[in-house]
């Protein structure tokens, strides 16, 4: 462990360290010294404004350092002009210089009780220190100043275990202290109102208890703060779903990020009913009804973008389980070119959706991205000259350019019945959320026959199977021949994290034994084959951005099958699926497996993802 000129935040020492590591040039170091006083004044002014919102009695020892000033300048990095010199990069250099490990804290992996009960919030804010884990009998504490020996000694005495220091960016520590302690305070205050015997047995058994006059209402400000935090936290972590799951002893909060569920919090069971009631209030659901499933919606802001949250509650063993599906317009409405189509598949699909009439089917299991494909398609073909009407259960995302109808079986509005009414509304394009029975299929076919473009979904494993499914439902083969334009099947694969991507080699014969034949060239050409039959593939090592998973974001793989004249001839009363597949392959359609392999070759996804997503399909 060493200090720079006996002062860990020496301006000359830190600039020298950044120059030595190649992050800035000597000219940039001179620029820092020229501009630092003006930048310091701006930072101090901003801090003074923020200090007005700090609770009474909470003091922060947060003098403006040269690190704050350098980060505020947003200099271009000398070693990589595509990146800005941010606080993370500066503290990584300082951690190495000081002899401490650097840690980018993943909020999802923090344990709420460890962070908030080891040291008081006032102490954490005063010294900017945050307990983040217990490893090998030592308390791991993140800080931006590892030389505060007195504070470290105090934590050691309170925790009664050795303390291991890691370096983390200062703004991360301040933000996490605010979030974690603020959320914990809201939950603790709410729990205090419910203080009493833990007798909530959910739906397994019934226990009658007279409510006290101070029973926590759904509009209590502590619960409001807690629910607001959960939503903001989910937006920040790019979650697609929030699961609120009551257990016998506690309440689990889990979030789905890139298709994988992470347990984020385990909260006291006493606040379960209040959190559920608050969400029901926001979603205009029946607060008194706890025995039947309910659906609702919330509209809120995510930065400058309006986001809709779809709410579903069902009774489970220990109470009501609630799932909040975050319908982000930036995810649902995308450019078709960026969804994952190959160039050839995009041309095929574009021809399908540009036709004035016919039926286009998008196939795949739940969670395969069909809604994103359909919404993005509708937005692409939407113009002031066409009337687009959708029938959905429920409406996933409200869009002003579409006329959207929600299925309501209770009042007679079903997929099948409403199509007949829609035809009297002068539509050009109709989107039917799901083709699930003969009546719906027959009405959709009639709409396509009478000069409308119909888009819908089917649950089939691949595109050729969509023809067989229509016949199985009961649609006559000659009507399928008359209206079907094409079928698309899709799956979602996780993308390799760009921050920690690495290359490795694998034997081509071993890949063939797994059923994968990597093309030698094409695309970006990132995978190649030498004389020794080795193939270069890519994977993610795991970093703070991807939470150690090696993946960041998802992309669709498609199988696009135009319904050609040859396929029409094969569609009969006794249609053979194998013959359909053989003909489609002869016409050059790219299967789901082949599409995924192209993304594997181009370094977009991994071998494990290709096998996970397409193994069942190939079987």
PDB file of N, CA and C in Angstrom, residues 95-148:
ATOM      1  N   UNK A  95      -6.869   2.703  -7.398  1.00  0.00           N
ATOM      2  CA  UNK A  95      -6.868   1.481  -6.599  1.00  0.00           C
ATOM      3  C   UNK A  95      -5.568   0.711  -6.814  1.00  0.00           C
ATOM      4  N   UNK A  96      -5.129   0.633  -8.064  1.00  0.00           N
ATOM      5  CA  UNK A  96      -3.862  -0.057  -8.347  1.00  0.00           C
ATOM      6  C   UNK A  96      -2.688   0.703  -7.753  1.00  0.00           C
ATOM      7  N   UNK A  97      -2.745   2.019  -7.841  1.00  0.00           N
ATOM      8  CA  UNK A  97      -1.666   2.850  -7.307  1.00  0.00           C
ATOM      9  C   UNK A  97      -1.578   2.748  -5.785  1.00  0.00           C
ATOM     10  N   UNK A  98      -2.751   2.663  -5.142  1.00  0.00           N
ATOM     11  CA  UNK A  98      -2.782   2.593  -3.685  1.00  0.00           C
ATOM     12  C   UNK A  98      -2.608   1.177  -3.151  1.00  0.00           C
ATOM     13  N   UNK A  99      -2.731   0.183  -4.005  1.00  0.00           N
ATOM     14  CA  UNK A  99      -2.554  -1.199  -3.563  1.00  0.00           C
ATOM     15  C   UNK A  99      -3.807  -1.845  -3.003  1.00  0.00           C
ATOM     16  N   UNK A 100      -4.977  -1.403  -3.475  1.00  0.00           N
ATOM     17  CA  UNK A 100      -6.239  -1.990  -3.041  1.00  0.00           C
ATOM     18  C   UNK A 100      -6.985  -2.547  -4.250  1.00  0.00           C
ATOM     19  N   UNK A 101      -7.842  -3.555  -4.060  1.00  0.00           N
ATOM     20  CA  UNK A 101      -8.674  -4.029  -5.176  1.00  0.00           C
ATOM     21  C   UNK A 101      -9.760  -3.015  -5.504  1.00  0.00           C
ATOM     22  N   UNK A 102     -10.097  -2.932  -6.795  1.00  0.00           N
ATOM     23  CA  UNK A 102     -11.188  -2.063  -7.238  1.00  0.00           C
ATOM     24  C   UNK A 102     -12.461  -2.888  -7.352  1.00  0.00           C
ATOM     25  N   UNK A 103     -13.612  -2.303  -6.967  1.00  0.00           N
ATOM     26  CA  UNK A 103     -14.887  -3.019  -7.068  1.00  0.00           C
ATOM     27  C   UNK A 103     -15.956  -2.081  -7.602  1.00  0.00           C
ATOM     28  N   UNK A 104     -16.553  -2.475  -8.717  1.00  0.00           N
ATOM     29  CA  UNK A 104     -17.754  -1.782  -9.207  1.00  0.00           C
ATOM     30  C   UNK A 104     -18.939  -2.490  -8.581  1.00  0.00           C
ATOM     31  N   UNK A 105     -19.654  -1.810  -7.701  1.00  0.00           N
ATOM     32  CA  UNK A 105     -20.685  -2.450  -6.886  1.00  0.00           C
ATOM     33  C   UNK A 105     -21.912  -2.740  -7.734  1.00  0.00           C
ATOM     34  N   UNK A 106     -22.382  -3.984  -7.678  1.00  0.00           N
ATOM     35  CA  UNK A 106     -23.620  -4.379  -8.340  1.00  0.00           C
ATOM     36  C   UNK A 106     -24.754  -4.277  -7.326  1.00  0.00           C
ATOM     37  N   UNK A 107     -25.670  -3.310  -7.480  1.00  0.00           N
ATOM     38  CA  UNK A 107     -26.741  -3.138  -6.479  1.00  0.00           C
ATOM     39  C   UNK A 107     -27.597  -4.380  -6.304  1.00  0.00           C
ATOM     40  N   UNK A 108     -27.786  -5.151  -7.385  1.00  0.00           N
ATOM     41  CA  UNK A 108     -28.635  -6.335  -7.308  1.00  0.00           C
ATOM     42  C   UNK A 108     -28.077  -7.360  -6.326  1.00  0.00           C
ATOM     43  N   UNK A 109     -26.749  -7.403  -6.176  1.00  0.00           N
ATOM     44  CA  UNK A 109     -26.121  -8.413  -5.333  1.00  0.00           C
ATOM     45  C   UNK A 109     -25.900  -7.948  -3.896  1.00  0.00           C
ATOM     46  N   UNK A 110     -26.275  -6.713  -3.592  1.00  0.00           N
ATOM     47  CA  UNK A 110     -26.119  -6.228  -2.223  1.00  0.00           C
ATOM     48  C   UNK A 110     -27.207  -6.806  -1.336  1.00  0.00           C
ATOM     49  N   UNK A 111     -26.834  -7.161  -0.104  1.00  0.00           N
ATOM     50  CA  UNK A 111     -27.809  -7.644   0.869  1.00  0.00           C
ATOM     51  C   UNK A 111     -28.245  -6.466   1.721  1.00  0.00           C
ATOM     52  N   UNK A 112     -29.533  -6.150   1.660  1.00  0.00           N
ATOM     53  CA  UNK A 112     -30.062  -4.943   2.299  1.00  0.00           C
ATOM     54  C   UNK A 112     -29.731  -4.887   3.782  1.00  0.00           C
ATOM     55  N   UNK A 113     -29.929  -5.987   4.513  1.00  0.00           N
ATOM     56  CA  UNK A 113     -29.695  -5.967   5.960  1.00  0.00           C
ATOM     57  C   UNK A 113     -28.216  -5.767   6.294  1.00  0.00           C
ATOM     58  N   UNK A 114     -27.333  -6.395   5.528  1.00  0.00           N
ATOM     59  CA  UNK A 114     -25.896  -6.226   5.793  1.00  0.00           C
ATOM     60  C   UNK A 114     -25.499  -4.765   5.618  1.00  0.00           C
ATOM     61  N   UNK A 115     -25.960  -4.155   4.537  1.00  0.00           N
ATOM     62  CA  UNK A 115     -25.576  -2.774   4.252  1.00  0.00           C
ATOM     63  C   UNK A 115     -26.113  -1.827   5.317  1.00  0.00           C
ATOM     64  N   UNK A 116     -27.347  -2.045   5.748  1.00  0.00           N
ATOM     65  CA  UNK A 116     -28.022  -1.041   6.571  1.00  0.00           C
ATOM     66  C   UNK A 116     -27.956  -1.278   8.068  1.00  0.00           C
ATOM     67  N   UNK A 117     -27.521  -2.465   8.504  1.00  0.00           N
ATOM     68  CA  UNK A 117     -27.487  -2.717   9.948  1.00  0.00           C
ATOM     69  C   UNK A 117     -26.072  -2.781  10.511  1.00  0.00           C
ATOM     70  N   UNK A 118     -25.063  -2.844   9.666  1.00  0.00           N
ATOM     71  CA  UNK A 118     -23.684  -2.929  10.164  1.00  0.00           C
ATOM     72  C   UNK A 118     -23.226  -1.610  10.756  1.00  0.00           C
ATOM     73  N   UNK A 119     -23.496  -0.519  10.035  1.00  0.00           N
ATOM     74  CA  UNK A 119     -23.131   0.814  10.521  1.00  0.00           C
ATOM     75  C   UNK A 119     -24.326   1.746  10.297  1.00  0.00           C
ATOM     76  N   UNK A 120     -24.462   2.804  11.108  1.00  0.00           N
ATOM     77  CA  UNK A 120     -25.572   3.749  10.919  1.00  0.00           C
ATOM     78  C   UNK A 120     -25.409   4.549   9.629  1.00  0.00           C
ATOM     79  N   UNK A 121     -26.529   5.074   9.144  1.00  0.00           N
ATOM     80  CA  UNK A 121     -26.481   5.878   7.922  1.00  0.00           C
ATOM     81  C   UNK A 121     -25.617   7.122   8.129  1.00  0.00           C
ATOM     82  N   UNK A 122     -25.725   7.743   9.294  1.00  0.00           N
ATOM     83  CA  UNK A 122     -24.953   8.967   9.536  1.00  0.00           C
ATOM     84  C   UNK A 122     -23.458   8.699   9.432  1.00  0.00           C
ATOM     85  N   UNK A 123     -23.021   7.531   9.960  1.00  0.00           N
ATOM     86  CA  UNK A 123     -21.603   7.171   9.891  1.00  0.00           C
ATOM     87  C   UNK A 123     -21.210   6.888   8.442  1.00  0.00           C
ATOM     88  N   UNK A 124     -22.068   6.151   7.735  1.00  0.00           N
ATOM     89  CA  UNK A 124     -21.758   5.801   6.342  1.00  0.00           C
ATOM     90  C   UNK A 124     -21.630   7.062   5.492  1.00  0.00           C
ATOM     91  N   UNK A 125     -22.548   8.020   5.684  1.00  0.00           N
ATOM     92  CA  UNK A 125     -22.502   9.251   4.912  1.00  0.00           C
ATOM     93  C   UNK A 125     -21.319  10.144   5.307  1.00  0.00           C
ATOM     94  N   UNK A 126     -21.041  10.171   6.603  1.00  0.00           N
ATOM     95  CA  UNK A 126     -19.947  11.035   7.064  1.00  0.00           C
ATOM     96  C   UNK A 126     -18.615  10.596   6.487  1.00  0.00           C
ATOM     97  N   UNK A 127     -18.395   9.265   6.440  1.00  0.00           N
ATOM     98  CA  UNK A 127     -17.093   8.764   6.009  1.00  0.00           C
ATOM     99  C   UNK A 127     -17.133   8.133   4.616  1.00  0.00           C
ATOM    100  N   UNK A 128     -18.322   8.101   3.981  1.00  0.00           N
ATOM    101  CA  UNK A 128     -18.488   7.512   2.649  1.00  0.00           C
ATOM    102  C   UNK A 128     -17.925   6.105   2.605  1.00  0.00           C
ATOM    103  N   UNK A 129     -18.451   5.271   3.500  1.00  0.00           N
ATOM    104  CA  UNK A 129     -18.053   3.865   3.563  1.00  0.00           C
ATOM    105  C   UNK A 129     -19.311   3.008   3.535  1.00  0.00           C
ATOM    106  N   UNK A 130     -19.245   1.892   2.773  1.00  0.00           N
ATOM    107  CA  UNK A 130     -20.420   1.065   2.566  1.00  0.00           C
ATOM    108  C   UNK A 130     -20.061  -0.411   2.697  1.00  0.00           C
ATOM    109  N   UNK A 131     -20.603  -1.117   3.713  1.00  0.00           N
ATOM    110  CA  UNK A 131     -20.387  -2.571   3.786  1.00  0.00           C
ATOM    111  C   UNK A 131     -21.076  -3.252   2.610  1.00  0.00           C
ATOM    112  N   UNK A 132     -20.361  -4.110   1.899  1.00  0.00           N
ATOM    113  CA  UNK A 132     -20.947  -4.723   0.694  1.00  0.00           C
ATOM    114  C   UNK A 132     -21.008  -6.242   0.750  1.00  0.00           C
ATOM    115  N   UNK A 133     -20.211  -6.893   1.600  1.00  0.00           N
ATOM    116  CA  UNK A 133     -20.239  -8.359   1.635  1.00  0.00           C
ATOM    117  C   UNK A 133     -19.438  -8.851   2.838  1.00  0.00           C
ATOM    118  N   UNK A 134     -19.635 -10.134   3.160  1.00  0.00           N
ATOM    119  CA  UNK A 134     -18.769 -10.825   4.124  1.00  0.00           C
ATOM    120  C   UNK A 134     -18.107 -11.969   3.373  1.00  0.00           C
ATOM    121  N   UNK A 135     -16.791 -11.945   3.311  1.00  0.00           N
ATOM    122  CA  UNK A 135     -16.037 -12.955   2.573  1.00  0.00           C
ATOM    123  C   UNK A 135     -14.905 -13.485   3.450  1.00  0.00           C
ATOM    124  N   UNK A 136     -14.895 -14.806   3.605  1.00  0.00           N
ATOM    125  CA  UNK A 136     -13.831 -15.484   4.354  1.00  0.00           C
ATOM    126  C   UNK A 136     -13.644 -14.877   5.739  1.00  0.00           C
ATOM    127  N   UNK A 137     -14.760 -14.610   6.412  1.00  0.00           N
ATOM    128  CA  UNK A 137     -14.709 -14.105   7.779  1.00  0.00           C
ATOM    129  C   UNK A 137     -14.357 -12.649   7.920  1.00  0.00           C
ATOM    130  N   UNK A 138     -14.299 -11.914   6.814  1.00  0.00           N
ATOM    131  CA  UNK A 138     -13.967 -10.487   6.863  1.00  0.00           C
ATOM    132  C   UNK A 138     -15.096  -9.674   6.241  1.00  0.00           C
ATOM    133  N   UNK A 139     -15.323  -8.481   6.786  1.00  0.00           N
ATOM    134  CA  UNK A 139     -16.329  -7.572   6.251  1.00  0.00           C
ATOM    135  C   UNK A 139     -15.701  -6.746   5.132  1.00  0.00           C
ATOM    136  N   UNK A 140     -16.258  -6.839   3.943  1.00  0.00           N
ATOM    137  CA  UNK A 140     -15.752  -6.067   2.805  1.00  0.00           C
ATOM    138  C   UNK A 140     -16.443  -4.713   2.801  1.00  0.00           C
ATOM    139  N   UNK A 141     -15.639  -3.652   2.881  1.00  0.00           N
ATOM    140  CA  UNK A 141     -16.164  -2.293   2.941  1.00  0.00           C
ATOM    141  C   UNK A 141     -15.660  -1.521   1.731  1.00  0.00           C
ATOM    142  N   UNK A 142     -16.587  -0.920   0.985  1.00  0.00           N
ATOM    143  CA  UNK A 142     -16.228  -0.110  -0.181  1.00  0.00           C
ATOM    144  C   UNK A 142     -16.099   1.346   0.234  1.00  0.00           C
ATOM    145  N   UNK A 143     -15.065   1.996  -0.254  1.00  0.00           N
ATOM    146  CA  UNK A 143     -14.846   3.403   0.051  1.00  0.00           C
ATOM    147  C   UNK A 143     -14.035   4.030  -1.078  1.00  0.00           C
ATOM    148  N   UNK A 144     -14.096   5.345  -1.155  1.00  0.00           N
ATOM    149  CA  UNK A 144     -13.258   6.050  -2.127  1.00  0.00           C
ATOM    150  C   UNK A 144     -12.015   6.628  -1.470  1.00  0.00           C
ATOM    151  N   UNK A 145     -11.944   6.515  -0.124  1.00  0.00           N
ATOM    152  CA  UNK A 145     -10.770   6.996   0.609  1.00  0.00           C
ATOM    153  C   UNK A 145     -10.326   5.916   1.588  1.00  0.00           C
ATOM    154  N   UNK A 146      -9.384   5.056   1.207  1.00  0.00           N
ATOM    155  CA  UNK A 146      -8.977   3.941   2.067  1.00  0.00           C
ATOM    156  C   UNK A 146      -8.032   4.337   3.197  1.00  0.00           C
ATOM    157  N   UNK A 147      -7.738   5.621   3.316  1.00  0.00           N
ATOM    158  CA  UNK A 147      -6.745   6.049   4.310  1.00  0.00           C
ATOM    159  C   UNK A 147      -7.390   6.689   5.536  1.00  0.00           C
ATOM    160  N   UNK A 148      -8.696   6.492   5.698  1.00  0.00           N
ATOM    161  CA  UNK A 148      -9.404   6.989   6.883  1.00  0.00           C
ATOM    162  C   UNK A 148      -9.317   5.911   7.962  1.00  0.00           C
TER     163      UNK A 148
END
